[in-house]
Short mmCIF file of C-alpha atoms and ligand atoms in Angstrom, two decimals:
data_model
loop_
_atom_site.label_atom_id
_atom_site.label_comp_id
_atom_site.label_asym_id
_atom_site.label_seq_id
_atom_site.Cartn_x
_atom_site.Cartn_y
_atom_site.Cartn_z
CA MET A 1 -3.61 -1.10 -30.80
CA ARG A 2 -7.63 -1.96 -31.29
CA THR A 3 -9.70 0.25 -29.55
CA LEU A 4 -13.29 0.61 -28.11
CA ALA A 5 -14.32 2.14 -31.50
CA ASP A 6 -13.19 -1.10 -33.35
CA LEU A 7 -15.54 -3.34 -31.34
CA GLY A 8 -18.33 -2.64 -32.94
CA GLU A 9 -22.07 -2.91 -31.87
CA VAL A 10 -22.04 -4.46 -28.34
CA ALA A 11 -25.66 -3.63 -27.79
CA GLY A 12 -27.38 -6.71 -26.44
CA GLN A 13 -24.06 -8.25 -25.94
CA ARG A 14 -21.76 -9.38 -22.98
CA VAL A 15 -18.34 -7.88 -23.16
CA LEU A 16 -15.81 -9.41 -20.88
CA VAL A 17 -13.80 -6.67 -19.50
CA ARG A 18 -9.89 -7.12 -17.84
CA VAL A 19 -9.88 -4.60 -15.16
CA ASP A 20 -6.95 -3.88 -12.36
CA PHE A 21 -9.14 -3.81 -9.32
CA ASN A 22 -5.57 -5.28 -7.50
CA VAL A 23 -6.31 -2.75 -4.56
CA PRO A 24 -5.79 -2.28 -0.84
CA VAL A 25 -8.08 -4.10 1.08
CA HIS A 26 -8.07 -4.00 5.17
CA ASP A 27 -10.77 -5.69 7.33
CA GLY A 28 -12.92 -5.90 4.35
CA THR A 29 -13.04 -2.59 2.87
CA VAL A 30 -11.25 -0.77 0.40
CA THR A 31 -9.07 1.93 1.35
CA ASP A 32 -7.51 3.44 -2.05
CA ASP A 33 -10.29 3.02 -5.08
CA THR A 34 -7.77 5.08 -7.27
CA ARG A 35 -7.41 1.81 -9.49
CA ILE A 36 -11.27 1.37 -9.23
CA ALA A 37 -12.26 4.76 -10.25
CA ALA A 38 -9.59 4.44 -13.27
CA ALA A 39 -11.83 1.93 -15.05
CA LEU A 40 -15.08 3.51 -15.08
CA PRO A 41 -14.51 5.58 -18.30
CA THR A 42 -13.64 2.52 -19.82
CA LEU A 43 -16.80 0.51 -17.88
CA ASN A 44 -19.39 3.77 -18.39
CA GLU A 45 -18.86 3.82 -22.26
CA LEU A 46 -19.29 0.09 -22.43
CA ARG A 47 -22.55 0.31 -20.86
CA GLU A 48 -23.71 3.36 -22.39
CA ARG A 49 -23.48 1.57 -25.62
CA GLY A 50 -25.73 -0.96 -24.03
CA ALA A 51 -23.66 -3.57 -23.35
CA ALA A 52 -23.54 -6.44 -19.65
CA LEU A 53 -20.22 -6.59 -18.25
CA VAL A 54 -18.47 -9.39 -17.12
CA LEU A 55 -15.56 -7.94 -14.86
CA VAL A 56 -12.22 -10.12 -14.37
CA SER A 57 -9.61 -9.00 -11.85
CA HIS A 58 -7.31 -10.35 -9.57
CA LEU A 59 -6.27 -9.09 -6.01
CA GLY A 60 -2.99 -10.03 -4.11
CA ARG A 61 -1.25 -13.15 -4.79
CA PRO A 62 -3.47 -16.11 -3.13
CA GLN A 63 -2.12 -19.68 -2.72
CA GLU A 64 -5.17 -20.89 -2.05
CA ARG A 65 -8.67 -19.74 -1.84
CA GLU A 66 -7.84 -17.54 0.75
CA PRO A 67 -10.68 -15.14 2.11
CA GLU A 68 -9.46 -11.74 2.84
CA LEU A 69 -8.36 -11.94 -1.03
CA SER A 70 -11.96 -12.07 -1.91
CA LEU A 71 -13.27 -8.83 -4.94
CA ALA A 72 -16.20 -9.27 -2.01
CA PRO A 73 -14.87 -5.36 -1.03
CA VAL A 74 -14.10 -4.65 -4.33
CA ALA A 75 -17.90 -5.35 -5.48
CA GLN A 76 -18.92 -3.22 -2.89
CA ARG A 77 -16.99 -0.14 -3.97
CA LEU A 78 -17.74 -0.63 -7.77
CA SER A 79 -21.08 -0.76 -6.59
CA GLU A 80 -20.84 2.55 -4.85
CA LEU A 81 -19.09 4.27 -7.26
CA ILE A 82 -21.82 3.03 -10.40
CA GLY A 83 -24.63 3.80 -8.35
CA GLU A 84 -26.17 0.03 -9.85
CA PRO A 85 -26.00 -3.06 -7.79
CA VAL A 86 -22.67 -5.32 -8.91
CA LYS A 87 -23.32 -8.70 -8.39
CA LEU A 88 -19.94 -10.97 -7.20
CA ALA A 89 -19.80 -14.26 -9.44
CA PRO A 90 -19.06 -17.52 -6.23
CA GLY A 91 -15.45 -18.29 -9.09
CA ALA A 92 -14.70 -17.69 -12.49
CA ARG A 93 -15.46 -20.76 -14.31
CA GLY A 94 -18.43 -23.79 -13.67
CA ASP A 95 -22.01 -23.65 -14.37
CA GLU A 96 -22.84 -21.36 -11.89
CA VAL A 97 -20.57 -18.74 -13.00
CA ALA A 98 -21.92 -19.46 -16.63
CA HIS A 99 -25.76 -19.15 -15.64
CA LEU A 100 -25.15 -16.17 -13.83
CA ALA A 101 -23.66 -14.59 -17.06
CA SER A 102 -26.34 -15.27 -19.40
CA ALA A 103 -28.96 -14.42 -16.91
CA LEU A 104 -27.24 -10.76 -17.27
CA ARG A 105 -29.73 -7.78 -18.81
CA ASP A 106 -28.46 -4.48 -20.71
CA ARG A 107 -25.65 -2.55 -18.42
CA ASP A 108 -26.00 -5.31 -15.47
CA ILE A 109 -22.52 -5.85 -14.33
CA LEU A 110 -21.19 -9.18 -13.09
CA LEU A 111 -17.64 -9.40 -11.13
CA LEU A 112 -16.17 -12.78 -11.53
CA GLU A 113 -14.32 -13.73 -7.91
CA ASN A 114 -10.44 -13.15 -7.71
CA ILE A 115 -8.94 -14.98 -10.47
CA ARG A 116 -6.06 -16.22 -9.20
CA TYR A 117 -8.37 -17.87 -7.11
CA GLU A 118 -7.77 -20.21 -10.18
CA PRO A 119 -4.34 -22.13 -10.42
CA GLY A 120 -4.74 -22.27 -14.45
CA GLU A 121 -4.58 -17.68 -14.52
CA THR A 122 -1.06 -17.20 -14.48
CA LYS A 123 -0.12 -20.17 -16.30
CA ASN A 124 -2.39 -19.28 -19.48
CA ASP A 125 -4.39 -22.60 -19.20
CA PRO A 126 -6.31 -23.29 -22.01
CA ASP A 127 -8.93 -24.49 -20.46
CA LEU A 128 -9.21 -21.42 -18.25
CA ALA A 129 -9.08 -18.81 -21.38
CA ALA A 130 -11.72 -20.57 -23.04
CA ASP A 131 -14.05 -20.87 -19.85
CA LEU A 132 -13.69 -17.06 -19.99
CA ALA A 133 -14.13 -16.93 -23.43
CA GLY A 134 -17.51 -18.72 -22.93
CA LEU A 135 -19.05 -16.59 -21.11
CA ALA A 136 -18.85 -13.57 -23.80
CA ASP A 137 -19.16 -11.81 -27.24
CA ALA A 138 -16.21 -9.87 -26.82
CA TYR A 139 -13.05 -8.72 -24.93
CA VAL A 140 -11.81 -5.54 -23.72
CA ASP A 141 -8.51 -4.82 -21.77
CA ASP A 142 -8.59 -2.38 -19.78
CA ALA A 143 -5.57 -3.68 -16.88
CA PHE A 144 -2.39 -1.93 -17.80
CA GLY A 145 -1.08 -3.24 -14.80
CA ALA A 146 -1.10 -6.91 -15.69
CA ALA A 147 -0.16 -6.36 -19.47
CA HIS A 148 3.39 -7.07 -19.10
CA ARG A 149 2.46 -10.96 -17.88
CA ALA A 150 0.82 -13.52 -20.31
CA HIS A 151 -1.90 -14.98 -17.93
CA ALA A 152 -4.69 -16.46 -18.93
CA SER A 153 -6.86 -13.86 -18.60
CA THR A 154 -5.07 -10.88 -20.47
CA VAL A 155 -3.45 -13.00 -23.52
CA GLY A 156 -5.18 -16.71 -23.46
CA VAL A 157 -8.64 -15.08 -23.53
CA ALA A 158 -7.84 -12.57 -25.78
CA GLU A 159 -6.31 -15.05 -28.21
CA LEU A 160 -10.02 -16.63 -28.44
CA MET A 161 -11.82 -14.03 -29.10
CA GLU A 162 -11.92 -12.55 -32.69
CA ARG A 163 -13.84 -9.26 -30.78
CA ARG A 164 -11.11 -7.90 -28.79
CA ALA A 165 -9.84 -4.10 -27.75
CA ALA A 166 -8.19 -2.12 -25.69
CA GLY A 167 -10.06 0.08 -23.02
CA LEU A 168 -9.63 3.75 -22.24
CA LEU A 169 -7.18 3.34 -19.56
CA LEU A 170 -4.81 1.08 -20.90
CA ALA A 171 -5.10 2.92 -24.32
CA HIS A 172 -4.07 5.79 -23.10
CA GLU A 173 -1.44 4.49 -20.79
CA VAL A 174 0.47 2.83 -23.75
CA ASP A 175 0.10 5.65 -26.02
CA THR A 176 1.67 8.02 -23.32
CA LEU A 177 4.32 6.02 -22.74
CA THR A 178 5.23 5.26 -25.59
CA GLU A 179 5.23 8.99 -27.05
CA VAL A 180 7.86 10.32 -24.33
CA LEU A 181 10.19 7.64 -26.24
CA ARG A 182 9.17 8.12 -29.95
CA ASP A 183 8.44 11.37 -30.36
CA PRO A 184 8.97 13.81 -27.20
CA ALA A 185 8.81 17.68 -27.03
CA ARG A 186 12.37 18.43 -26.21
CA PRO A 187 14.65 18.03 -24.14
CA LEU A 188 13.83 15.47 -22.78
CA VAL A 189 14.57 14.82 -18.96
CA ALA A 190 14.86 11.78 -17.40
CA VAL A 191 14.81 12.03 -13.60
CA LEU A 192 15.73 8.47 -12.37
CA GLY A 193 16.29 7.72 -8.59
CA GLY A 194 15.31 4.68 -6.44
CA ALA A 195 17.52 1.98 -4.50
CA LYS A 196 18.82 -0.09 -6.87
CA VAL A 197 20.70 0.37 -10.56
CA SER A 198 20.18 -3.54 -11.50
CA ASP A 199 16.38 -2.43 -11.04
CA LYS A 200 16.52 -0.07 -13.49
CA ILE A 201 19.01 -0.60 -16.38
CA GLY A 202 17.16 -1.58 -18.62
CA VAL A 203 15.29 2.06 -18.37
CA ILE A 204 18.37 3.86 -17.73
CA ARG A 205 19.90 2.50 -20.79
CA SER A 206 16.19 3.35 -22.88
CA PHE A 207 17.03 6.42 -22.31
CA GLN A 208 20.44 7.01 -22.59
CA ARG A 209 19.16 6.12 -25.95
CA VAL A 210 16.48 9.00 -26.44
CA ALA A 211 16.89 11.74 -23.59
CA ASP A 212 18.68 14.68 -24.11
CA THR A 213 19.82 14.38 -19.69
CA ILE A 214 19.18 11.97 -17.12
CA LEU A 215 19.43 13.37 -13.63
CA ILE A 216 20.50 9.99 -11.35
CA GLY A 217 19.25 10.07 -7.73
CA GLY A 218 18.42 8.38 -4.48
CA ALA A 219 20.63 5.57 -3.73
CA MET A 220 21.06 4.57 -7.15
CA CYS A 221 23.66 7.43 -7.77
CA PHE A 222 26.12 5.40 -5.28
CA PRO A 223 27.35 2.56 -7.79
CA PHE A 224 27.64 5.49 -10.11
CA LEU A 225 30.21 7.51 -7.72
CA LYS A 226 31.74 4.86 -6.84
CA ALA A 227 32.57 3.69 -10.23
CA MET A 228 33.85 7.05 -10.59
CA GLY A 229 36.38 6.63 -7.76
CA HIS A 230 34.41 8.46 -4.80
CA SER A 231 33.72 6.76 -1.53
CA VAL A 232 30.32 5.52 -0.83
CA GLY A 233 30.83 5.00 3.26
CA ASP A 234 27.85 2.82 4.75
CA SER A 235 25.66 3.61 1.11
CA LEU A 236 23.50 1.18 -0.13
CA CYS A 237 25.30 0.18 -3.37
CA ALA A 238 25.70 -3.21 -4.66
CA GLN A 239 28.74 -4.74 -6.08
CA ASP A 240 26.93 -5.91 -9.22
CA ASP A 241 25.42 -2.70 -9.25
CA VAL A 242 28.83 -0.57 -9.75
CA LYS A 243 29.61 -2.87 -12.82
CA LEU A 244 26.26 -2.12 -14.11
CA ALA A 245 26.78 1.95 -13.49
CA LEU A 246 30.51 1.57 -15.23
CA SER A 247 28.91 0.23 -18.18
CA ALA A 248 25.92 2.80 -18.02
CA MET A 249 29.06 5.58 -18.25
CA ALA A 250 30.80 3.55 -20.80
CA GLY A 251 27.95 3.91 -23.12
CA ASP A 252 28.71 0.24 -24.61
CA SER A 253 25.75 -1.39 -26.59
CA ILE A 254 24.32 2.34 -26.93
CA GLY A 255 24.29 3.23 -30.90
CA GLY A 256 23.56 7.07 -31.67
CA PRO A 257 23.95 9.78 -29.43
CA GLU A 258 23.78 9.57 -25.68
CA ALA A 259 21.94 11.84 -23.16
CA THR A 260 24.41 13.82 -20.82
CA LEU A 261 24.51 11.83 -17.52
CA GLN A 262 24.03 13.87 -14.41
CA LEU A 263 25.34 12.81 -11.08
CA PRO A 264 24.57 14.54 -7.48
CA SER A 265 27.36 17.08 -6.23
CA ASP A 266 25.94 17.40 -2.60
CA LEU A 267 24.92 15.04 -0.35
CA VAL A 268 22.28 14.69 3.10
CA LEU A 269 24.16 11.67 5.45
CA ALA A 270 23.23 9.83 8.19
CA ASP A 271 24.76 7.08 10.69
CA HIS A 272 22.02 4.93 9.86
CA PHE A 273 18.54 4.65 8.27
CA GLY A 274 15.69 5.64 10.62
CA ASP A 275 13.07 8.30 11.32
CA ASP A 276 15.70 9.09 14.57
CA ALA A 277 18.42 9.42 12.20
CA GLU A 278 20.53 13.13 12.24
CA PRO A 279 20.85 14.54 9.27
CA VAL A 280 24.39 15.79 7.96
CA ALA A 281 24.57 17.97 5.01
CA LEU A 282 28.03 16.97 3.05
CA ASP A 283 29.22 19.36 0.69
CA GLY A 284 30.88 17.38 -1.54
CA LEU A 285 30.69 13.45 -2.50
CA GLU A 286 33.13 11.36 -0.04
CA VAL A 287 30.88 9.50 1.91
CA PRO A 288 33.05 8.22 5.21
CA ASP A 289 32.85 5.31 6.81
CA GLY A 290 29.96 4.76 9.39
CA MET A 291 28.23 7.18 7.59
CA MET A 292 25.44 6.57 4.39
CA GLY A 293 23.43 8.67 2.12
CA LEU A 294 20.40 9.41 1.99
CA ASP A 295 19.28 12.12 -0.17
CA ILE A 296 21.13 14.63 -2.52
CA GLY A 297 22.00 17.82 -1.36
CA PRO A 298 20.14 21.21 -1.85
CA ARG A 299 22.62 22.62 -4.30
CA SER A 300 22.34 19.02 -6.38
CA ALA A 301 17.99 18.77 -5.90
CA ASP A 302 18.18 23.09 -6.81
CA GLY A 303 20.33 22.08 -10.27
CA TYR A 304 18.22 19.00 -11.28
CA ALA A 305 15.12 21.38 -10.34
CA GLU A 306 15.92 24.20 -13.01
CA THR A 307 16.91 21.69 -15.68
CA ILE A 308 13.39 19.62 -15.22
CA GLN A 309 11.26 23.34 -15.63
CA ARG A 310 13.31 24.00 -18.22
CA ALA A 311 11.98 20.72 -20.25
CA GLY A 312 9.69 19.76 -22.62
CA THR A 313 9.21 16.52 -21.74
CA VAL A 314 9.82 15.01 -17.90
CA PHE A 315 10.11 11.30 -17.28
CA TRP A 316 10.36 11.04 -13.54
CA ASN A 317 11.11 7.56 -11.36
CA GLY A 318 12.14 7.12 -8.45
CA PRO A 319 12.78 8.84 -5.27
CA MET A 320 15.92 11.39 -5.07
CA GLY A 321 16.11 9.96 -1.15
CA ALA A 322 14.96 8.31 1.54
CA PHE A 323 11.40 10.34 1.36
CA GLU A 324 9.27 8.34 3.79
CA LEU A 325 12.00 9.84 6.46
CA GLU A 326 10.84 13.51 6.52
CA PRO A 327 14.57 14.42 7.38
CA PHE A 328 15.36 13.14 3.81
CA ALA A 329 12.26 14.14 1.77
CA ALA A 330 13.81 17.79 0.65
CA GLY A 331 15.66 16.61 -2.88
CA THR A 332 12.30 14.30 -3.38
CA ARG A 333 10.62 17.01 -2.47
CA THR A 334 12.38 19.66 -4.47
CA VAL A 335 12.64 17.40 -7.52
CA ALA A 336 7.91 16.74 -7.57
CA ARG A 337 7.72 20.50 -7.03
CA ALA A 338 10.00 21.34 -10.39
CA VAL A 339 8.31 18.38 -12.58
CA ALA A 340 4.61 19.74 -10.92
CA ASP A 341 5.63 23.25 -12.50
CA CYS A 342 7.27 22.08 -15.16
CA PRO A 343 5.11 23.52 -17.99
CA GLY A 344 5.90 21.00 -20.24
CA THR A 345 4.77 17.24 -20.70
CA THR A 346 5.20 15.80 -16.99
CA VAL A 347 5.26 11.58 -16.94
CA VAL A 348 5.64 10.00 -13.44
CA GLY A 349 6.12 6.25 -12.73
CA GLY A 350 7.03 3.50 -10.34
CA GLY A 351 4.83 3.05 -7.22
CA ASP A 352 6.94 4.96 -4.45
CA SER A 353 7.26 7.97 -6.66
CA ALA A 354 3.38 7.83 -6.94
CA ALA A 355 3.47 7.59 -3.23
CA ALA A 356 5.83 10.51 -2.89
CA LEU A 357 3.74 12.61 -5.08
CA HIS A 358 0.81 12.20 -3.02
CA GLN A 359 2.77 12.53 -0.04
CA PHE A 360 3.48 16.41 -1.34
CA GLY A 361 -0.30 16.58 -2.74
CA LEU A 362 1.12 16.95 -6.10
CA GLN A 363 -0.57 13.93 -7.62
CA ASP A 364 -3.12 16.05 -9.56
CA ARG A 365 -0.15 18.38 -11.08
CA VAL A 366 1.40 16.19 -13.65
CA THR A 367 0.43 14.97 -17.06
CA HIS A 368 0.39 11.53 -16.91
CA LEU A 369 0.70 9.38 -13.30
CA SER A 370 0.50 5.60 -14.73
CA THR A 371 -1.01 3.10 -12.94
CA GLY A 372 1.07 0.49 -14.19
CA GLY A 373 4.19 -0.46 -12.37
CA GLY A 374 6.22 -3.05 -13.63
CA ALA A 375 3.94 -2.57 -17.25
CA SER A 376 5.21 0.61 -17.21
CA MET A 377 8.96 0.21 -16.49
CA GLU A 378 8.75 -2.32 -19.40
CA LEU A 379 7.12 -0.13 -21.76
CA ILE A 380 9.75 2.40 -21.21
CA GLU A 381 13.04 -0.70 -21.65
CA GLY A 382 11.35 -0.83 -24.81
CA LYS A 383 9.92 -4.31 -24.11
CA GLU A 384 6.58 -5.65 -25.71
CA LEU A 385 3.78 -6.26 -23.23
CA PRO A 386 1.88 -9.66 -24.11
CA GLY A 387 -0.96 -8.01 -23.00
CA VAL A 388 -0.93 -5.22 -25.61
CA GLU A 389 0.39 -6.97 -28.57
CA VAL A 390 -2.44 -9.55 -28.38
CA LEU A 391 -4.73 -6.75 -28.96
CA SER A 392 -3.19 -5.17 -32.24
P1 LIG B 401 9.78 3.55 -7.45
O1 LIG B 401 9.09 2.13 -6.96
O2 LIG B 401 9.38 4.78 -7.84
O3 LIG B 401 10.24 2.58 -8.56
P2 LIG B 401 12.03 2.08 -6.28
O4 LIG B 401 11.17 1.04 -5.54
O5 LIG B 401 13.20 1.97 -7.05
O6 LIG B 401 10.67 3.28 -6.18
O7 LIG B 401 12.81 3.05 -5.42
C1 LIG B 401 12.25 3.36 -3.65
C2 LIG B 401 12.73 3.12 -2.58
O8 LIG B 401 14.13 3.78 -2.63
C3 LIG B 401 12.50 3.82 -1.73
O9 LIG B 401 12.06 3.21 -0.42
C4 LIG B 401 13.47 5.17 -0.46
O10 LIG B 401 13.49 4.78 0.59
C5 LIG B 401 14.55 4.17 -1.45
N1 LIG B 401 15.97 5.08 -1.42
C6 LIG B 401 15.84 6.44 -2.54
N2 LIG B 401 17.42 6.78 -2.16
C7 LIG B 401 17.44 6.00 -0.80
C8 LIG B 401 18.87 6.16 -0.39
N3 LIG B 401 19.53 6.95 -0.38
N4 LIG B 401 19.25 4.90 0.65
C9 LIG B 401 18.45 4.11 1.09
N5 LIG B 401 17.19 4.29 0.14
C10 LIG B 401 16.66 5.24 -0.19
MG1 LIG B 402 9.07 0.89 -5.56
#
């Protein structure tokens, strides 16, 4: 992967930077600027080296040019963070945009309007890619969260730019996640939870090959428990997921040594999913009809925590229960604390897992909290990300 050091001299030149500014915006204001702040090291380095920047990002999934998906609030917040004016172009192509780009002086920043206003973006349209490439002398991709998509601003434009490189954030994400699979400090413990086995089967398969232990929690444990012959009552448990769980337990199509797969031994139940649901402890695994499992039980959570604390490397994706509801947050909290306290390398991926860490105030206590949901899962599954491949 080519890095910023490989770009060479950029002073007096324009660099097109694909950033991930897909942030929450309410009433014209950015409500969480984590992703904007995460791009600053790359933007600052390029500006310190004397480049002018043309930034490209998407925001949401516009069907047409919905004004509420304009990047105007993002330009405003970026300008506040960087302490310099940031100009917002009226679009991403056309004479006026080309003119604004060519008028940039060293260290100036121009943010193009939401790239997904352009219908050619998600189709990787070659004309759009050529227009983007025409705006700058070099290309940098720092949008890890979009690297699993072959779009005009991630792949098409990169193919047209002789000088292209990964930004600091993208390179760090790729290096950290790849290292977990390639050469982890052992034991490597994967903690996998969340809603559905089908969402995570690729990740489970990957860790069966490389991890020492896989700890399963969340609604995802019920297809496994059902496959083992336990009754799951009304717990979330799709029939297709039971088949996937069975094949994962059989270990078919996996060569070499396999990780030990651990399941909970106690649960917390309720008769419905909701804030007002009354938690009922179950010391065992037979969920009666009319009840559903909404969290792993305290014995399971403590056992998982012990395994996590002895790990050389932990990868955690997916909450252990319905953590958004306080009565069912305990299992996820215990596991999150153990990950935070683990002296080894700790990597967390997934939108809801990140939300859980924030809810418990532990977001700064892990080695790496991935910014890319889909992209980090695909990397862990061993898939090649088109936005990363093109930077090699
Ligand atoms: P991530 O975004 O971290 O990859 P997922 O999206 O796979 O995680 O799963 C998170 C969702 O799973 C949460 O909304 C949570 O409420 C739900 N969940 C976890 N355990 C259960 C359960 N036992 N029953 C119902 N929903 C659950
Ligand atoms: Mg999720």
